[in-house]
């Protein structure tokens, strides 16, 4: 087993999971209940990097990788029917727990180094993300691996997130208006527009998660059972609200 590394980022994973849950609910509420408010989907981009970092921290400190993997697998399986009903996905469009499962399996391979698993584990996980149509695809799995690689250096975490969000956002839709305010006057400025424009992409908004990854916080403990059950529970609540409204 790999020796534990001193983590440079925010290790208050209970607090991070509560914050991620809030932004995930904002995101899914924007899709299900308020489709005319695109800002909710923008803010929702913050959630996934927080879950990725929490996975890195969890992998580093868990006492049993097998139990950790099983908890993610079981939660994903239990959540899939609700994910399909609430967010109108097909059976071959798995929820985000498949992405997290593949990522943690790849990290397990990196840590165990059995039969060269540190070399073939991560690319195999990314390939499966493509084949199985995982949420966020291979890029989502790659983000976890990259965060794990730089987990002991704050400057490296910051540089990674900036570079990755520029790369990630480059293929997503441009954000030209936020809360009714046009961004064009800023983006048209010769001296700052070219610098800011790449970040004002839908997936590029994930960069807003960076301060939360780095700044220390008081940990608000989230019991393991609650942490895993809140995902299917929030889908059930939003589905119920959608039917009522």
PDB file of C-alpha atoms in Angstrom:
ATOM      1  CA  UNK A   1       0.000   0.000   0.000  1.00  0.00           C
ATOM      2  CA  UNK A   2       1.305   3.456  -0.895  1.00  0.00           C
ATOM      3  CA  UNK A   3       2.461   5.615   1.996  1.00  0.00           C
ATOM      4  CA  UNK A   4       0.001   8.392   2.850  1.00  0.00           C
ATOM      5  CA  UNK A   5       0.858  11.787   1.380  1.00  0.00           C
ATOM      6  CA  UNK A   6       0.379  15.073   3.177  1.00  0.00           C
ATOM      7  CA  UNK A   7      -2.469  16.729   1.279  1.00  0.00           C
ATOM      8  CA  UNK A   8      -2.088  20.392   0.383  1.00  0.00           C
ATOM      9  CA  UNK A   9      -5.732  21.134  -0.375  1.00  0.00           C
ATOM     10  CA  UNK A  10      -8.859  21.346   1.752  1.00  0.00           C
ATOM     11  CA  UNK A  11      -9.282  18.100   3.682  1.00  0.00           C
ATOM     12  CA  UNK A  12     -12.623  19.046   5.279  1.00  0.00           C
ATOM     13  CA  UNK A  13     -14.444  16.590   3.046  1.00  0.00           C
ATOM     14  CA  UNK A  14     -17.634  16.683   5.095  1.00  0.00           C
ATOM     15  CA  UNK A  15     -17.999  20.408   4.430  1.00  0.00           C
ATOM     16  CA  UNK A  16     -17.015  19.984   0.782  1.00  0.00           C
ATOM     17  CA  UNK A  17     -19.660  17.301   0.283  1.00  0.00           C
ATOM     18  CA  UNK A  18     -22.364  19.530   1.808  1.00  0.00           C
ATOM     19  CA  UNK A  19     -21.310  22.380  -0.504  1.00  0.00           C
ATOM     20  CA  UNK A  20     -21.137  20.048  -3.505  1.00  0.00           C
ATOM     21  CA  UNK A  21     -24.629  18.768  -2.697  1.00  0.00           C
ATOM     22  CA  UNK A  22     -25.989  22.315  -2.693  1.00  0.00           C
ATOM     23  CA  UNK A  23     -24.476  23.100  -6.092  1.00  0.00           C
ATOM     24  CA  UNK A  24     -25.565  19.749  -7.488  1.00  0.00           C
ATOM     25  CA  UNK A  25     -29.142  20.465  -6.388  1.00  0.00           C
ATOM     26  CA  UNK A  26     -28.903  23.917  -7.991  1.00  0.00           C
ATOM     27  CA  UNK A  27     -27.700  22.274 -11.198  1.00  0.00           C
ATOM     28  CA  UNK A  28     -30.390  19.601 -11.295  1.00  0.00           C
ATOM     29  CA  UNK A  29     -33.083  22.082 -10.245  1.00  0.00           C
ATOM     30  CA  UNK A  30     -32.035  24.246 -13.169  1.00  0.00           C
ATOM     31  CA  UNK A  31     -32.444  21.314 -15.529  1.00  0.00           C
ATOM     32  CA  UNK A  32     -35.713  19.979 -14.106  1.00  0.00           C
ATOM     33  CA  UNK A  33     -37.574  22.948 -12.637  1.00  0.00           C
ATOM     34  CA  UNK A  34     -36.074  26.172 -13.989  1.00  0.00           C
ATOM     35  CA  UNK A  35     -34.769  25.532 -17.513  1.00  0.00           C
ATOM     36  CA  UNK A  36     -35.035  29.258 -18.301  1.00  0.00           C
ATOM     37  CA  UNK A  37     -32.395  30.129 -15.706  1.00  0.00           C
ATOM     38  CA  UNK A  38     -29.099  28.985 -17.279  1.00  0.00           C
ATOM     39  CA  UNK A  39     -27.122  30.469 -14.385  1.00  0.00           C
ATOM     40  CA  UNK A  40     -28.227  27.517 -12.263  1.00  0.00           C
ATOM     41  CA  UNK A  41     -26.496  25.111 -14.639  1.00  0.00           C
ATOM     42  CA  UNK A  42     -23.407  27.335 -14.596  1.00  0.00           C
ATOM     43  CA  UNK A  43     -23.215  27.264 -10.807  1.00  0.00           C
ATOM     44  CA  UNK A  44     -23.782  23.529 -10.931  1.00  0.00           C
ATOM     45  CA  UNK A  45     -20.378  23.104 -12.619  1.00  0.00           C
ATOM     46  CA  UNK A  46     -18.800  23.700  -9.197  1.00  0.00           C
ATOM     47  CA  UNK A  47     -20.052  20.411  -7.759  1.00  0.00           C
ATOM     48  CA  UNK A  48     -18.092  17.846  -9.772  1.00  0.00           C
ATOM     49  CA  UNK A  49     -14.551  19.101  -8.985  1.00  0.00           C
ATOM     50  CA  UNK A  50     -15.478  19.112  -5.288  1.00  0.00           C
ATOM     51  CA  UNK A  51     -16.566  15.480  -5.478  1.00  0.00           C
ATOM     52  CA  UNK A  52     -13.384  14.640  -7.403  1.00  0.00           C
ATOM     53  CA  UNK A  53     -11.191  16.181  -4.710  1.00  0.00           C
ATOM     54  CA  UNK A  54     -13.219  14.528  -1.938  1.00  0.00           C
ATOM     55  CA  UNK A  55     -12.578  11.227  -3.726  1.00  0.00           C
ATOM     56  CA  UNK A  56      -8.836  11.925  -3.753  1.00  0.00           C
ATOM     57  CA  UNK A  57      -8.878  12.689  -0.029  1.00  0.00           C
ATOM     58  CA  UNK A  58     -11.064   9.680   0.709  1.00  0.00           C
ATOM     59  CA  UNK A  59      -8.788   7.383  -1.257  1.00  0.00           C
ATOM     60  CA  UNK A  60      -5.785   8.662   0.667  1.00  0.00           C
ATOM     61  CA  UNK A  61      -7.291   8.090   4.096  1.00  0.00           C
ATOM     62  CA  UNK A  62      -9.657   5.141   3.711  1.00  0.00           C
ATOM     63  CA  UNK A  63      -8.864   2.037   5.753  1.00  0.00           C
ATOM     64  CA  UNK A  64     -10.356  -0.285   3.134  1.00  0.00           C
ATOM     65  CA  UNK A  65     -10.286   0.439  -0.581  1.00  0.00           C
ATOM     66  CA  UNK A  66     -12.570  -2.535  -1.202  1.00  0.00           C
ATOM     67  CA  UNK A  67     -15.287  -1.172   1.097  1.00  0.00           C
ATOM     68  CA  UNK A  68     -14.836   2.289  -0.428  1.00  0.00           C
ATOM     69  CA  UNK A  69     -15.326   0.894  -3.929  1.00  0.00           C
ATOM     70  CA  UNK A  70     -18.356  -1.153  -2.868  1.00  0.00           C
ATOM     71  CA  UNK A  71     -20.058   1.862  -1.282  1.00  0.00           C
ATOM     72  CA  UNK A  72     -19.680   3.848  -4.507  1.00  0.00           C
ATOM     73  CA  UNK A  73     -20.856   0.890  -6.617  1.00  0.00           C
ATOM     74  CA  UNK A  74     -23.951   0.209  -4.489  1.00  0.00           C
ATOM     75  CA  UNK A  75     -24.921   3.895  -4.370  1.00  0.00           C
ATOM     76  CA  UNK A  76     -24.616   4.165  -8.134  1.00  0.00           C
ATOM     77  CA  UNK A  77     -26.771   1.090  -8.706  1.00  0.00           C
ATOM     78  CA  UNK A  78     -29.445   2.277  -6.277  1.00  0.00           C
ATOM     79  CA  UNK A  79     -29.446   5.747  -7.817  1.00  0.00           C
ATOM     80  CA  UNK A  80     -29.681   4.733 -11.472  1.00  0.00           C
ATOM     81  CA  UNK A  81     -33.478   4.170 -11.624  1.00  0.00           C
ATOM     82  CA  UNK A  82     -34.118   7.552  -9.982  1.00  0.00           C
ATOM     83  CA  UNK A  83     -31.502   9.176 -12.223  1.00  0.00           C
ATOM     84  CA  UNK A  84     -33.322   7.842 -15.269  1.00  0.00           C
ATOM     85  CA  UNK A  85     -36.772   8.900 -14.056  1.00  0.00           C
ATOM     86  CA  UNK A  86     -35.894  12.293 -12.596  1.00  0.00           C
ATOM     87  CA  UNK A  87     -33.414  13.553 -15.194  1.00  0.00           C
ATOM     88  CA  UNK A  88     -34.895  11.726 -18.195  1.00  0.00           C
ATOM     89  CA  UNK A  89     -31.874   9.537 -18.974  1.00  0.00           C
ATOM     90  CA  UNK A  90     -31.798   6.145 -20.673  1.00  0.00           C
ATOM     91  CA  UNK A  91     -30.473   2.958 -19.054  1.00  0.00           C
ATOM     92  CA  UNK A  92     -27.212   3.283 -21.011  1.00  0.00           C
ATOM     93  CA  UNK A  93     -26.596   6.780 -19.614  1.00  0.00           C
ATOM     94  CA  UNK A  94     -25.171   6.044 -16.150  1.00  0.00           C
ATOM     95  CA  UNK A  95     -25.121   8.513 -13.289  1.00  0.00           C
ATOM     96  CA  UNK A  96     -21.989  10.200 -11.973  1.00  0.00           C
ATOM     97  CA  UNK A  97     -21.228   7.384  -9.543  1.00  0.00           C
ATOM     98  CA  UNK A  98     -19.939   5.290 -12.459  1.00  0.00           C
ATOM     99  CA  UNK A  99     -17.436   8.067 -13.199  1.00  0.00           C
ATOM    100  CA  UNK A 100     -16.369   8.127  -9.547  1.00  0.00           C
ATOM    101  CA  UNK A 101     -16.215   4.319  -9.451  1.00  0.00           C
ATOM    102  CA  UNK A 102     -13.922   4.114 -12.479  1.00  0.00           C
ATOM    103  CA  UNK A 103     -11.744   6.878 -11.045  1.00  0.00           C
ATOM    104  CA  UNK A 104     -11.353   5.201  -7.666  1.00  0.00           C
ATOM    105  CA  UNK A 105     -10.562   1.875  -9.336  1.00  0.00           C
ATOM    106  CA  UNK A 106      -7.836   3.611 -11.312  1.00  0.00           C
ATOM    107  CA  UNK A 107      -6.486   5.186  -8.111  1.00  0.00           C
ATOM    108  CA  UNK A 108      -6.543   1.783  -6.455  1.00  0.00           C
ATOM    109  CA  UNK A 109      -4.395   0.488  -9.291  1.00  0.00           C
ATOM    110  CA  UNK A 110      -1.960   3.385  -8.865  1.00  0.00           C
ATOM    111  CA  UNK A 111      -1.643   2.760  -5.140  1.00  0.00           C
ATOM    112  CA  UNK A 112      -1.400  -1.041  -5.179  1.00  0.00           C
ATOM    113  CA  UNK A 113       1.028  -1.347  -8.103  1.00  0.00           C
ATOM    114  CA  UNK A 114       0.075  -4.981  -8.713  1.00  0.00           C
ATOM    115  CA  UNK A 115       1.008  -6.501 -12.089  1.00  0.00           C
ATOM    116  CA  UNK A 116       1.848  -3.015 -13.308  1.00  0.00           C
ATOM    117  CA  UNK A 117      -1.618  -1.699 -12.395  1.00  0.00           C
ATOM    118  CA  UNK A 118      -0.195   1.801 -11.898  1.00  0.00           C
ATOM    119  CA  UNK A 119       0.414   1.865 -15.663  1.00  0.00           C
ATOM    120  CA  UNK A 120      -2.626   0.131 -17.154  1.00  0.00           C
ATOM    121  CA  UNK A 121      -5.224   0.958 -14.452  1.00  0.00           C
ATOM    122  CA  UNK A 122      -5.790   4.668 -15.222  1.00  0.00           C
ATOM    123  CA  UNK A 123      -5.974   4.340 -19.048  1.00  0.00           C
ATOM    124  CA  UNK A 124      -8.258   1.315 -18.655  1.00  0.00           C
ATOM    125  CA  UNK A 125     -10.569   3.360 -16.427  1.00  0.00           C
ATOM    126  CA  UNK A 126     -10.648   6.208 -18.968  1.00  0.00           C
ATOM    127  CA  UNK A 127     -11.347   3.780 -21.811  1.00  0.00           C
ATOM    128  CA  UNK A 128     -14.227   2.222 -19.860  1.00  0.00           C
ATOM    129  CA  UNK A 129     -15.597   5.730 -19.252  1.00  0.00           C
ATOM    130  CA  UNK A 130     -15.866   6.137 -23.024  1.00  0.00           C
ATOM    131  CA  UNK A 131     -17.262   2.650 -23.682  1.00  0.00           C
ATOM    132  CA  UNK A 132     -19.825   2.848 -20.861  1.00  0.00           C
ATOM    133  CA  UNK A 133     -20.817   6.466 -21.613  1.00  0.00           C
ATOM    134  CA  UNK A 134     -19.899   7.638 -18.120  1.00  0.00           C
ATOM    135  CA  UNK A 135     -21.080  11.076 -17.036  1.00  0.00           C
ATOM    136  CA  UNK A 136     -18.365  13.658 -17.856  1.00  0.00           C
ATOM    137  CA  UNK A 137     -16.653  10.951 -19.913  1.00  0.00           C
ATOM    138  CA  UNK A 138     -12.931  10.247 -19.830  1.00  0.00           C
ATOM    139  CA  UNK A 139     -12.229  13.861 -18.941  1.00  0.00           C
ATOM    140  CA  UNK A 140     -14.072  13.487 -15.651  1.00  0.00           C
ATOM    141  CA  UNK A 141     -12.022  10.405 -14.747  1.00  0.00           C
ATOM    142  CA  UNK A 142      -8.815  12.129 -15.854  1.00  0.00           C
ATOM    143  CA  UNK A 143      -9.512  15.081 -13.567  1.00  0.00           C
ATOM    144  CA  UNK A 144      -9.472  12.756 -10.542  1.00  0.00           C
ATOM    145  CA  UNK A 145      -6.147  11.233 -11.602  1.00  0.00           C
ATOM    146  CA  UNK A 146      -4.570  14.651 -12.162  1.00  0.00           C
ATOM    147  CA  UNK A 147      -5.793  15.978  -8.814  1.00  0.00           C
ATOM    148  CA  UNK A 148      -4.336  12.888  -7.168  1.00  0.00           C
ATOM    149  CA  UNK A 149      -0.994  13.505  -8.871  1.00  0.00           C
ATOM    150  CA  UNK A 150      -0.727  17.086  -7.526  1.00  0.00           C
ATOM    151  CA  UNK A 151      -2.471  16.522  -4.200  1.00  0.00           C
ATOM    152  CA  UNK A 152       0.543  17.600  -2.129  1.00  0.00           C
ATOM    153  CA  UNK A 153       1.155  21.037  -3.732  1.00  0.00           C
ATOM    154  CA  UNK A 154      -1.317  23.944  -3.643  1.00  0.00           C
ATOM    155  CA  UNK A 155       0.304  25.792  -6.530  1.00  0.00           C
ATOM    156  CA  UNK A 156       0.107  22.654  -8.651  1.00  0.00           C
ATOM    157  CA  UNK A 157      -3.573  22.132  -7.783  1.00  0.00           C
ATOM    158  CA  UNK A 158      -4.298  25.725  -8.828  1.00  0.00           C
ATOM    159  CA  UNK A 159      -2.312  25.434 -12.064  1.00  0.00           C
ATOM    160  CA  UNK A 160      -3.984  22.134 -12.889  1.00  0.00           C
ATOM    161  CA  UNK A 161      -7.492  23.451 -12.352  1.00  0.00           C
ATOM    162  CA  UNK A 162      -6.837  26.540 -14.485  1.00  0.00           C
ATOM    163  CA  UNK A 163      -5.350  24.516 -17.340  1.00  0.00           C
ATOM    164  CA  UNK A 164      -7.922  21.734 -17.137  1.00  0.00           C
ATOM    165  CA  UNK A 165     -10.931  24.068 -17.040  1.00  0.00           C
ATOM    166  CA  UNK A 166      -9.581  25.939 -20.071  1.00  0.00           C
ATOM    167  CA  UNK A 167      -9.210  22.609 -21.871  1.00  0.00           C
ATOM    168  CA  UNK A 168     -12.553  21.293 -20.599  1.00  0.00           C
ATOM    169  CA  UNK A 169     -14.473  24.449 -21.398  1.00  0.00           C
ATOM    170  CA  UNK A 170     -13.083  24.814 -24.906  1.00  0.00           C
ATOM    171  CA  UNK A 171     -15.647  22.377 -26.340  1.00  0.00           C
ATOM    172  CA  UNK A 172     -18.683  23.691 -24.424  1.00  0.00           C
ATOM    173  CA  UNK A 173     -21.012  26.591 -25.089  1.00  0.00           C
ATOM    174  CA  UNK A 174     -19.906  30.162 -24.490  1.00  0.00           C
ATOM    175  CA  UNK A 175     -21.340  32.157 -21.574  1.00  0.00           C
ATOM    176  CA  UNK A 176     -22.181  35.660 -22.761  1.00  0.00           C
ATOM    177  CA  UNK A 177     -24.722  36.748 -20.148  1.00  0.00           C
ATOM    178  CA  UNK A 178     -24.945  36.186 -16.385  1.00  0.00           C
ATOM    179  CA  UNK A 179     -28.037  37.180 -14.369  1.00  0.00           C
ATOM    180  CA  UNK A 180     -29.174  39.409 -17.204  1.00  0.00           C
ATOM    181  CA  UNK A 181     -25.856  41.250 -17.457  1.00  0.00           C
ATOM    182  CA  UNK A 182     -24.101  41.056 -20.810  1.00  0.00           C
ATOM    183  CA  UNK A 183     -20.439  40.078 -20.666  1.00  0.00           C
ATOM    184  CA  UNK A 184     -19.717  41.350 -24.157  1.00  0.00           C
ATOM    185  CA  UNK A 185     -18.446  44.807 -23.056  1.00  0.00           C
ATOM    186  CA  UNK A 186     -15.793  43.060 -20.970  1.00  0.00           C
ATOM    187  CA  UNK A 187     -15.009  40.334 -23.471  1.00  0.00           C
ATOM    188  CA  UNK A 188     -14.638  42.916 -26.247  1.00  0.00           C
ATOM    189  CA  UNK A 189     -11.905  44.731 -24.348  1.00  0.00           C
ATOM    190  CA  UNK A 190      -8.628  44.225 -26.200  1.00  0.00           C
ATOM    191  CA  UNK A 191      -6.526  44.030 -23.055  1.00  0.00           C
ATOM    192  CA  UNK A 192      -8.571  41.586 -20.990  1.00  0.00           C
ATOM    193  CA  UNK A 193     -11.174  40.009 -23.283  1.00  0.00           C
ATOM    194  CA  UNK A 194      -8.839  37.381 -24.820  1.00  0.00           C
ATOM    195  CA  UNK A 195      -7.704  36.378 -21.327  1.00  0.00           C
ATOM    196  CA  UNK A 196     -11.183  35.994 -19.836  1.00  0.00           C
ATOM    197  CA  UNK A 197     -13.056  34.604 -22.847  1.00  0.00           C
ATOM    198  CA  UNK A 198     -11.718  31.027 -22.548  1.00  0.00           C
ATOM    199  CA  UNK A 199     -12.987  30.848 -18.959  1.00  0.00           C
ATOM    200  CA  UNK A 200     -16.495  32.014 -19.844  1.00  0.00           C
ATOM    201  CA  UNK A 201     -17.506  28.619 -21.157  1.00  0.00           C
ATOM    202  CA  UNK A 202     -20.089  26.385 -19.487  1.00  0.00           C
ATOM    203  CA  UNK A 203     -17.644  23.738 -18.286  1.00  0.00           C
ATOM    204  CA  UNK A 204     -14.967  26.356 -17.746  1.00  0.00           C
ATOM    205  CA  UNK A 205     -17.118  27.651 -14.891  1.00  0.00           C
ATOM    206  CA  UNK A 206     -15.889  24.638 -12.912  1.00  0.00           C
ATOM    207  CA  UNK A 207     -12.892  26.826 -12.084  1.00  0.00           C
ATOM    208  CA  UNK A 208     -15.114  28.527  -9.495  1.00  0.00           C
ATOM    209  CA  UNK A 209     -14.528  25.438  -7.355  1.00  0.00           C
ATOM    210  CA  UNK A 210     -10.814  26.203  -7.012  1.00  0.00           C
ATOM    211  CA  UNK A 211     -10.973  28.376  -3.848  1.00  0.00           C
ATOM    212  CA  UNK A 212     -13.050  25.692  -2.144  1.00  0.00           C
ATOM    213  CA  UNK A 213     -10.419  23.084  -2.996  1.00  0.00           C
ATOM    214  CA  UNK A 214      -7.611  25.118  -1.477  1.00  0.00           C
ATOM    215  CA  UNK A 215      -8.935  27.164   1.448  1.00  0.00           C
ATOM    216  CA  UNK A 216      -9.060  25.452   4.854  1.00  0.00           C
ATOM    217  CA  UNK A 217     -12.520  25.170   6.406  1.00  0.00           C
ATOM    218  CA  UNK A 218     -14.075  23.895   9.586  1.00  0.00           C
ATOM    219  CA  UNK A 219     -15.263  20.391   8.894  1.00  0.00           C
ATOM    220  CA  UNK A 220     -19.009  19.801   9.124  1.00  0.00           C
ATOM    221  CA  UNK A 221     -19.125  16.058   9.473  1.00  0.00           C
ATOM    222  CA  UNK A 222     -21.325  14.112   7.099  1.00  0.00           C
ATOM    223  CA  UNK A 223     -22.076  10.535   8.223  1.00  0.00           C
ATOM    224  CA  UNK A 224     -21.088   8.003   5.558  1.00  0.00           C
ATOM    225  CA  UNK A 225     -24.617   6.664   5.139  1.00  0.00           C
ATOM    226  CA  UNK A 226     -26.016  10.178   4.737  1.00  0.00           C
ATOM    227  CA  UNK A 227     -23.287  11.130   2.297  1.00  0.00           C
ATOM    228  CA  UNK A 228     -24.144   8.285  -0.044  1.00  0.00           C
ATOM    229  CA  UNK A 229     -27.934   8.320   0.360  1.00  0.00           C
ATOM    230  CA  UNK A 230     -28.272  12.055  -0.284  1.00  0.00           C
ATOM    231  CA  UNK A 231     -27.628  11.564  -3.991  1.00  0.00           C
ATOM    232  CA  UNK A 232     -30.634   9.322  -4.697  1.00  0.00           C
ATOM    233  CA  UNK A 233     -32.651  11.241  -2.091  1.00  0.00           C
ATOM    234  CA  UNK A 234     -32.167  14.596  -3.805  1.00  0.00           C
ATOM    235  CA  UNK A 235     -33.236  13.076  -7.132  1.00  0.00           C
ATOM    236  CA  UNK A 236     -36.397  11.742  -5.499  1.00  0.00           C
ATOM    237  CA  UNK A 237     -37.186  15.146  -3.952  1.00  0.00           C
ATOM    238  CA  UNK A 238     -36.653  17.034  -7.212  1.00  0.00           C
ATOM    239  CA  UNK A 239     -38.735  14.512  -9.146  1.00  0.00           C
ATOM    240  CA  UNK A 240     -41.551  14.972  -6.647  1.00  0.00           C
ATOM    241  CA  UNK A 241     -41.313  18.764  -6.893  1.00  0.00           C
ATOM    242  CA  UNK A 242     -41.348  18.563 -10.677  1.00  0.00           C
ATOM    243  CA  UNK A 243     -44.573  16.575 -10.594  1.00  0.00           C
ATOM    244  CA  UNK A 244     -46.156  19.015  -8.139  1.00  0.00           C
ATOM    245  CA  UNK A 245     -45.115  22.125 -10.034  1.00  0.00           C
TER     246      UNK A 245
END
